Coordinates of C-alpha atoms and ligand atoms in Angstrom, one line a residue:
X723 CA -28.1 2.7 8.5
X724 CA -24.5 1.3 9.1
X725 CA -21.7 3.0 7.3
X726 CA -20.1 1.4 4.2
X727 CA -16.9 -0.3 4.4
X728 CA -16.8 -1.2 0.7
X729 CA -13.4 0.2 -0.4
X730 CA -14.4 1.4 -3.8
X731 CA -17.6 3.2 -2.6
X732 CA -15.2 5.0 0.0
X733 CA -12.7 5.8 -2.8
X734 CA -15.4 7.2 -5.0
X735 CA -16.9 9.2 -2.2
X736 CA -13.5 10.6 -1.1
X737 CA -12.9 11.6 -4.9
X738 CA -16.5 13.1 -5.3
X739 CA -16.0 15.2 -2.3
X740 CA -12.8 16.9 -3.6
X741 CA -14.0 16.9 -7.2
X742 CA -16.8 19.2 -6.1
X743 CA -14.6 21.5 -4.2
X744 CA -12.3 21.8 -7.3
X745 CA -15.3 22.3 -9.6
X746 CA -14.3 19.6 -11.9
X747 CA -16.6 19.3 -14.9
X748 CA -18.8 16.2 -14.9
X749 CA -17.3 14.5 -17.7
X750 CA -13.8 14.7 -15.9
X751 CA -15.4 13.3 -12.9
X752 CA -17.1 10.6 -14.7
X753 CA -13.5 9.5 -16.4
X754 CA -11.8 9.6 -13.0
X755 CA -14.5 8.0 -10.8
X756 CA -14.3 4.7 -12.8
X757 CA -11.4 2.7 -14.1
X758 CA -10.4 2.9 -17.8
X759 CA -10.1 -1.0 -18.1
X760 CA -11.1 -3.8 -16.1
X761 CA -10.2 -7.6 -16.5
X762 CA -11.4 -10.5 -14.7
X763 CA -10.1 -14.0 -15.6
X764 CA -9.8 -17.6 -14.8
X765 CA -6.6 -19.3 -13.7
X766 CA -6.8 -23.2 -13.6
X767 CA -4.1 -24.6 -11.6
X768 CA -3.0 -28.2 -11.4
X769 CA -2.7 -28.9 -7.7
X770 CA 0.1 -31.2 -6.0
X771 CA -2.5 -33.8 -5.4
X772 CA -3.3 -34.0 -9.1
X773 CA -6.7 -32.3 -8.8
X774 CA -7.4 -29.0 -10.7
X775 CA -8.6 -25.7 -8.9
X776 CA -9.9 -22.7 -10.9
X777 CA -8.9 -19.4 -9.2
X778 CA -10.3 -16.0 -10.2
X779 CA -7.8 -13.3 -11.1
X780 CA -8.4 -9.6 -11.5
X781 CA -6.5 -6.6 -13.2
X782 CA -7.8 -2.9 -13.0
X783 CA -6.2 -0.1 -15.1
X784 CA -7.7 3.0 -13.4
X785 CA -5.8 5.8 -15.4
X786 CA -2.8 6.0 -17.6
X787 CA -2.5 9.7 -18.3
X788 CA 0.7 10.3 -16.5
X789 CA 2.4 7.1 -17.7
X790 CA 2.1 3.3 -17.8
X791 CA -0.3 2.0 -15.1
X792 CA 1.3 0.7 -11.9
X793 CA 0.3 -1.2 -8.9
X794 CA 0.6 -4.4 -6.9
X795 CA -1.1 -7.8 -7.1
X796 CA -2.8 -9.0 -3.8
X797 CA -3.3 -12.6 -3.0
X798 CA -6.2 -12.5 -0.5
X799 CA -9.4 -14.4 0.1
X800 CA -11.5 -11.2 0.5
X801 CA -10.4 -9.9 -3.0
X802 CA -13.2 -8.8 -5.2
X803 CA -13.6 -6.5 -8.2
X804 CA -14.5 -3.6 -6.0
X805 CA -11.3 -3.9 -3.7
X806 CA -9.2 -4.1 -6.7
X807 CA -11.0 -1.0 -8.3
X808 CA -10.4 1.1 -5.0
X809 CA -6.9 0.0 -4.8
X810 CA -6.2 0.8 -8.6
X811 CA -7.8 4.2 -8.2
X812 CA -5.6 5.0 -5.1
X813 CA -2.4 4.0 -7.0
X814 CA -3.5 6.7 -9.6
X815 CA -3.5 9.3 -6.7
X816 CA -0.5 7.8 -5.2
X817 CA 1.8 8.0 -8.3
X818 CA 0.7 11.6 -8.9
X819 CA 1.3 12.9 -5.4
X820 CA 4.6 11.3 -5.1
X821 CA 5.3 12.8 -8.6
X822 CA 6.4 9.8 -10.5
X823 CA 5.4 9.3 -14.1
X824 CA 3.1 6.5 -13.6
X825 CA -0.6 5.8 -13.5
X826 CA -2.8 3.5 -11.4
X827 CA -3.5 -0.2 -11.6
X828 CA -4.0 -3.0 -9.2
X829 CA -4.7 -6.8 -9.4
X830 CA -5.4 -9.7 -7.5
X831 CA -6.2 -13.3 -7.0
X832 CA -8.9 -14.5 -4.5
X833 CA -6.8 -17.1 -2.6
X834 CA -5.0 -17.5 0.7
X835 CA -1.5 -18.1 -0.4
X836 CA -0.5 -19.5 2.8
X837 CA -2.6 -22.8 1.7
X838 CA -0.5 -23.4 -1.4
X839 CA 2.7 -25.1 -1.8
X840 CA 5.6 -23.5 -3.3
X841 CA 4.9 -25.2 -6.6
X842 CA 1.3 -24.5 -6.6
X843 CA 2.0 -20.8 -5.9
X844 CA 4.5 -20.7 -8.9
X845 CA 1.8 -22.0 -11.2
X846 CA -0.7 -19.5 -10.0
X847 CA 1.8 -16.7 -10.5
X848 CA 2.7 -18.0 -14.2
X849 CA -1.1 -18.4 -14.8
X850 CA -2.0 -14.8 -13.7
X851 CA 0.8 -13.6 -16.3
X852 CA -0.3 -15.9 -19.0
X853 CA -3.8 -14.6 -18.8
X854 CA -3.2 -11.0 -18.8
X855 CA 0.3 -10.5 -20.6
X856 CA -0.9 -8.8 -23.7
X857 CA -2.1 -6.0 -21.4
X858 CA 1.1 -5.7 -19.3
X859 CA 4.4 -4.5 -20.4
X860 CA 7.2 -1.9 -19.1
X861 CA 5.3 0.9 -21.1
X862 CA 1.8 -0.5 -20.6
X863 CA 1.2 -1.8 -16.9
X864 CA 3.8 -2.8 -14.4
X865 CA 2.6 -4.8 -11.5
X866 CA 4.4 -5.2 -8.1
X867 CA 3.8 -7.0 -4.8
X868 CA 1.2 -6.3 -2.3
X869 CA -0.5 -8.3 0.5
X870 CA 0.1 -12.0 0.1
X871 CA 2.7 -11.8 -2.8
X872 CA 6.4 -11.3 -2.5
X873 CA 9.7 -10.8 -4.4
X874 CA 10.1 -14.3 -5.3
X875 CA 6.6 -14.4 -6.8
X876 CA 7.5 -11.2 -9.0
X877 CA 10.6 -13.2 -10.0
X878 CA 8.5 -16.0 -11.5
X879 CA 6.0 -13.6 -13.1
X880 CA 8.8 -11.6 -14.9
X881 CA 10.2 -15.1 -16.1
X882 CA 6.8 -16.1 -17.3
X883 CA 6.5 -12.7 -19.1
X884 CA 10.0 -12.8 -20.5
X885 CA 9.4 -16.2 -22.0
X886 CA 6.0 -15.0 -23.6
X887 CA 7.7 -11.9 -25.0
X888 CA 10.7 -13.8 -26.2
X889 CA 13.2 -11.3 -24.6
X890 CA 14.4 -10.8 -21.1
X891 CA 12.0 -8.0 -19.7
X892 CA 12.8 -7.1 -16.2
X893 CA 10.9 -3.8 -16.4
X894 CA 7.5 -5.6 -16.8
X895 CA 7.3 -6.1 -13.0
X896 CA 8.9 -4.4 -9.9
X897 CA 9.6 -5.9 -6.4
X898 CA 11.7 -8.6 -7.8
X899 CA 14.4 -10.2 -5.9
X900 CA 17.8 -8.5 -5.5
X901 CA 20.0 -10.2 -8.0
X902 CA 17.0 -11.1 -10.1
X903 CA 16.5 -7.7 -11.4
X904 CA 15.3 -6.1 -8.2
X905 CA 16.3 -2.9 -6.5
X906 CA 18.0 -2.6 -3.2
X907 CA 15.8 -0.9 -0.7
X908 CA 12.6 -2.0 -2.2
X909 CA 11.7 -4.5 0.7
X910 CA 12.2 -1.5 3.2
X911 CA 10.7 1.3 1.0
X912 CA 7.0 1.4 1.9
X913 CA 7.7 1.3 5.8
X914 CA 10.7 3.6 5.5
X915 CA 8.6 5.9 3.5
X916 CA 5.9 6.0 6.2
X917 CA 8.6 6.7 8.7
X918 CA 10.1 9.8 6.7
X919 CA 6.5 11.1 6.5
X920 CA 5.9 10.8 10.3
X921 CA 9.4 12.5 10.9
X922 CA 8.2 15.4 8.9
X923 CA 4.8 15.4 10.6
X924 CA 6.4 15.5 13.8
X925 CA 8.5 18.5 12.9
X926 CA 5.5 20.3 11.8
X927 CA 3.5 19.4 15.1
X928 CA 6.8 20.3 17.0
X929 CA 7.0 16.9 18.6
X930 CA 10.3 15.4 19.9
X931 CA 10.1 11.9 18.1
X932 CA 12.5 10.3 20.6
X933 CA 9.7 11.0 23.3
X934 CA 7.0 9.5 21.4
X935 CA 5.4 5.9 21.1
X936 CA 3.4 4.1 18.4
X937 CA 1.1 1.2 17.8
X938 CA 1.1 -0.7 14.6
X939 CA -1.8 -2.7 12.9
X940 CA -0.3 -5.6 11.1
X941 CA 3.3 -7.2 10.9
X942 CA 3.7 -7.8 7.2
X943 CA 6.3 -6.0 5.1
X944 CA 5.0 -2.5 5.6
X945 CA 4.5 -2.7 9.2
X946 CA 7.9 -4.3 10.0
X947 CA 9.8 -1.7 8.3
X948 CA 7.7 1.0 9.7
X949 CA 8.1 -0.1 13.1
X950 CA 11.8 -0.6 12.6
X951 CA 12.2 2.9 11.2
X952 CA 10.2 4.2 14.0
X953 CA 12.5 2.8 16.7
X954 CA 16.0 3.1 14.9
X955 CA 15.4 6.3 12.8
X956 CA 13.2 8.5 15.0
X957 CA 14.3 7.0 18.5
X958 CA 10.5 6.4 19.5
X959 CA 9.0 3.3 21.2
X960 CA 6.5 0.8 19.5
X961 CA 4.4 -0.5 22.3
X962 CA 2.1 -2.7 20.4
X963 CA 2.0 -4.8 17.2
X964 CA -1.5 -6.4 16.2
X965 CA -1.3 -9.2 13.5
X966 CA -3.3 -11.9 12.2
X967 CA -2.5 -15.3 13.8
X968 CA -2.7 -17.9 11.1
X969 CA -2.8 -20.9 13.8
X970 CA -5.6 -19.2 15.8
X971 CA -7.4 -17.8 12.9
X972 CA -7.8 -14.7 14.8
X973 CA -6.2 -11.2 15.2
X974 CA -3.9 -11.0 18.0
X975 CA -1.5 -8.3 19.5
X976 CA 2.0 -8.3 21.2
X977 CA 2.3 -5.6 23.9
X978 CA 5.1 -4.2 25.9
X979 CA 4.8 -0.7 27.6
X980 CA 8.3 -0.5 27.8
X981 CA 8.7 -0.9 23.9
X982 CA 9.1 -3.9 21.7
X983 CA 12.4 -5.1 20.2
X984 CA 11.5 -5.0 16.6
X985 CA 14.4 -7.0 15.0
X986 CA 13.5 -9.7 17.8
X987 CA 10.2 -9.8 16.8
X988 CA 11.0 -10.0 12.9
X989 CA 13.1 -13.0 13.8
X990 CA 10.1 -14.8 15.5
X991 CA 7.6 -14.0 12.6
X992 CA 6.8 -16.2 9.7
X993 CA 6.6 -15.2 6.1
X994 CA 2.8 -14.5 6.5
X995 CA 3.3 -12.3 9.4
X996 CA 2.3 -14.6 12.2
X997 CA 4.4 -14.1 15.4
X998 CA 5.4 -17.1 17.4
X999 CA 3.5 -16.3 20.7
X1000 CA 5.4 -18.5 23.0
X1001 CA 8.8 -17.0 22.1
X1002 CA 7.0 -13.6 22.5
X1003 CA 5.7 -14.4 25.9
X1004 CA 9.0 -15.9 26.9
X1005 CA 10.5 -12.6 26.0
X1006 CA 8.3 -10.8 28.6
X1007 CA 5.7 -9.6 26.2
X1008 CA 1.9 -10.0 26.8
X1009 CA -0.4 -11.3 24.0
X1010 CA -3.8 -9.4 23.8
X1011 CA -6.8 -9.4 21.7
X1012 CA -6.6 -7.9 18.0
X1013 CA -7.9 -4.5 18.6
X1014 CA -5.3 -3.7 21.5
X1015 CA -3.4 -1.5 19.0
X1016 CA -6.2 0.8 18.9
X1017 CA -6.6 1.2 22.6
X1018 CA -2.8 2.1 23.6
X1019 CA -1.9 5.4 25.2
X1020 CA 0.4 6.3 22.3
X1021 CA 1.0 9.5 19.9
X1022 CA 1.0 7.6 16.7
X1023 CA -1.2 4.9 15.4
X1024 CA 0.0 3.2 12.1
X1025 CA -2.6 1.0 10.6
X1026 CA -0.5 -1.1 8.2
X1027 CA -2.8 -4.2 7.2
X1028 CA -6.0 -4.0 5.3
X1029 CA -8.6 -1.4 4.3
X1030 CA -11.5 -0.2 6.3
X1031 CA -10.1 -0.8 9.9
X1032 CA -10.6 2.7 11.3
X1033 CA -14.4 2.8 11.4
X1034 CA -17.0 4.9 13.1
X1035 CA -17.2 2.1 15.6
X1036 CA -13.4 1.1 16.1
X1037 CA -12.3 5.0 16.4
X1038 CA -14.3 5.0 19.7
X1039 CA -11.5 3.0 21.2
X1040 CA -8.6 5.5 20.4
X1041 CA -7.0 7.1 23.2
X1042 CA -7.2 10.9 23.6
X1043 CA -3.3 11.0 23.4
X1044 CA -3.1 10.0 19.7
X1045 CA -1.9 13.0 17.8
X1046 CA -0.8 11.4 14.5
X1047 CA -2.4 8.6 12.3
X1048 CA 0.1 7.4 9.6
X1049 CA -1.7 5.1 7.1
X1050 CA 0.8 2.5 6.0
X1051 CA -2.2 0.6 4.6
X1052 CA -4.3 1.4 1.6
X1053 CA -7.8 2.6 2.5
X1054 CA -7.6 1.8 6.3
X1055 CA -10.1 4.7 7.3
X1056 CA -13.8 5.0 6.5
X1057 CA -15.7 8.2 5.8
X1058 CA -17.2 8.2 9.4
X1059 CA -13.8 7.7 10.9
X1060 CA -12.3 10.5 8.8
X1061 CA -15.1 12.7 10.3
X1062 CA -14.0 11.8 13.9
X1063 CA -10.3 12.8 13.1
X1064 CA -11.3 16.1 11.8
X1065 CA -13.3 16.9 14.7
X1066 CA -10.8 15.8 17.1
X1067 CA -8.0 17.6 15.2
X1068 CA -5.9 14.5 14.7
X1069 CA -3.1 14.8 12.0
X1070 CA -3.7 12.2 9.4
X1071 CA -1.0 11.3 6.9
X1072 CA -3.4 9.9 4.1
X1073 CA -2.6 6.5 2.6
X1074 CA -1.6 7.4 -0.8
X1075 CA 1.0 10.0 0.4
X1076 CA 2.0 7.9 3.5
X1077 CA 2.8 4.5 1.8
X1078 CA 4.0 5.9 -1.6
X1079 CA 7.6 4.9 -0.7
X1080 CA 6.8 1.3 -2.2
X1081 CA 5.7 2.6 -5.6
X1082 CA 8.6 5.1 -5.5
X1083 CA 11.2 2.6 -5.1
X1084 CA 9.3 0.6 -7.7
X1085 CA 9.6 3.3 -10.1
X1086 CA 13.4 3.5 -9.3
X1087 CA 13.6 -0.3 -9.9
X1088 CA 12.1 0.2 -13.4
X1089 CA 14.5 3.1 -14.0
X1090 CA 17.5 0.9 -13.1
X1091 CA 16.1 -2.0 -15.2
X1092 CA 15.9 0.4 -18.1
X1093 CA 19.5 1.7 -17.7
X1094 CA 20.7 -1.8 -16.7
X1095 CA 22.7 0.1 -14.2
X1096 CA 22.1 -0.4 -10.3
X1097 CA 22.2 1.9 -7.6
X1098 CA 23.6 1.2 -4.0
X1099 CA 21.3 1.0 -1.0
X1100 CA 22.2 4.6 0.2
X1101 CA 21.5 6.0 -3.2
X1102 CA 18.2 4.5 -3.2
X1103 CA 17.1 5.4 0.2
X1104 CA 18.5 9.0 -0.2
X1105 CA 16.4 9.4 -3.3
X1106 CA 13.3 8.0 -1.5
X1107 CA 13.7 10.4 1.2
X1108 CA 14.0 13.3 -1.0
X1109 CA 10.8 12.3 -2.8
X1110 CA 8.8 11.5 0.3
X1111 CA 9.7 14.6 2.1
X1112 CA 8.9 16.8 -1.1
X1113 CA 5.7 15.1 -1.5
X1114 CA 4.7 15.6 2.3
X1115 CA 5.6 19.3 2.2
X1116 CA 3.6 19.9 -1.2
X1117 CA 0.6 18.3 0.5
X1118 CA 1.0 20.2 3.9
X1119 CA 1.2 23.4 2.0
X1120 CA -2.0 23.1 0.2
X1121 CA -3.6 21.8 3.6
X1122 CA -2.5 25.0 5.2
X1123 CA -3.1 27.4 2.4
X1124 CA -6.6 25.9 1.6
X1125 CA -7.5 25.2 5.2
X1126 CA -8.3 21.7 4.3
X1127 CA -7.9 18.3 5.9
X1128 CA -4.8 16.4 4.8
X1129 CA -6.5 13.9 2.9
X1130 CA -8.5 16.3 0.8
X1131 CA -5.1 18.2 0.2
X1132 CA -3.6 15.1 -1.0
X1133 CA -6.5 14.6 -3.4
X1134 CA -6.3 18.2 -4.7
X1135 CA -2.6 17.8 -5.5
X1136 CA -3.1 14.3 -7.1
X1137 CA -6.2 15.1 -9.1
X1138 CA -4.8 18.6 -10.5
X1139 CA -1.8 16.7 -11.6
X1140 CA -3.8 14.0 -13.3
X1141 CA -6.1 16.4 -15.0
X1142 CA -3.3 18.4 -16.2
X1143 CA -1.8 15.4 -17.9
X1144 CA -5.2 14.5 -19.4
X1145 CA -5.5 18.0 -20.9
X1146 CA -2.0 18.0 -22.1
X1147 CA -2.6 15.0 -23.8
X1148 CA -5.8 16.3 -25.4
X1149 CA -8.2 14.0 -23.8
X1150 CA -10.4 16.8 -22.5
Ligands
LIG1577 N1 1.5 -2.5 -3.6 C1 2.2 -1.4 -3.2 C2 1.2 -0.2 -3.0 O1 0.0 -0.4 -2.6 C3 3.4 -1.1 -4.3 C4 2.7 -0.7 -5.7 C5 4.0 -0.8 -6.7 O2 5.1 -0.8 -6.3 O3 3.8 -0.6 -7.8 O4 1.6 0.9 -3.1

């Protein structure tokens, strides 16, 4: 039988494994292996040509014992209730492991936002909020960007909510544009958070980061700042970046054994993460197939695209040199791939620890909105580094003490924190 790549089944299987190790009672498992609330709704949009198109929107609130639910909105053609459920569940664990007082949620729309005009996109964003606003709010559920959404879209959504609420409510959503209620550092936060985790992992593994190399999957927001931080902060080399080419409708890679110039690549990448091939070739880089990032002789692999990319099949392509997998994406690794990493002693920084930088600065954004007082960039990044470094070492300590895989250790920290909050509130 082929392995499952259904993200929700993977999220539940990961949870079940650790719940058994923690001897959680069955009703506690039942609460946590399903979301508390799920919404699916229609969003009719008048298109620019005058026709109507009806989109499907989702919002899933997994657990709010530690605070208002929190998590992004994804615009992607492959969005389903199950992907949203999985991503919502991982948000609960992410906020718990990062020790920020929020729960887990996720939302989405099944759409390719690159096919929409700016006006259509704005209508879709406003329609999404209109359909679900009664279940959102700074003390209820706070969305944010994810794959296919950006700061401008968060700005429109905040505006729509404020209109419906009858008052300016910046805290209803995070990842807003700077100058429009957003926080400095939010754009870089997820990628830089990945880099702070990699830095700590390298110290632990006694690797000199300036002598290491990495390959990255994806060249969207997370991947770009992870690659930038890896080169600028750690002094390492990024030799391959794989991305989805919108023009070719295929995954491609840009490769340079000498190392890629990341700011240059950012300059030739469109807003959807497609790199201009002719400019990349003119710079001396080679263009290869989409799996090339897996096959490089590097020390670090950074999957920073979508879920279920590292499978029982694709891990066979990974070089024996790889020592660290830093999961910038949510859910990039299947259960079989995890078994492979355990067996081969590859150090995995699990997704909801590794990519928690985004939601951490989202939390800072909410705090700044509440205070109506804004921090400078250094202040934000300093606080982010402190949070990420603390979270990494908490998980590492459990992994060392209990002799468990890093993902299981992260689950132990997160589940214990959520169960404790449920107990303290008298839910159990
Ligand atoms: N979408 C991001 C994530 O998966 C950020 C969520 C947030 O900032 O609320 O972590």
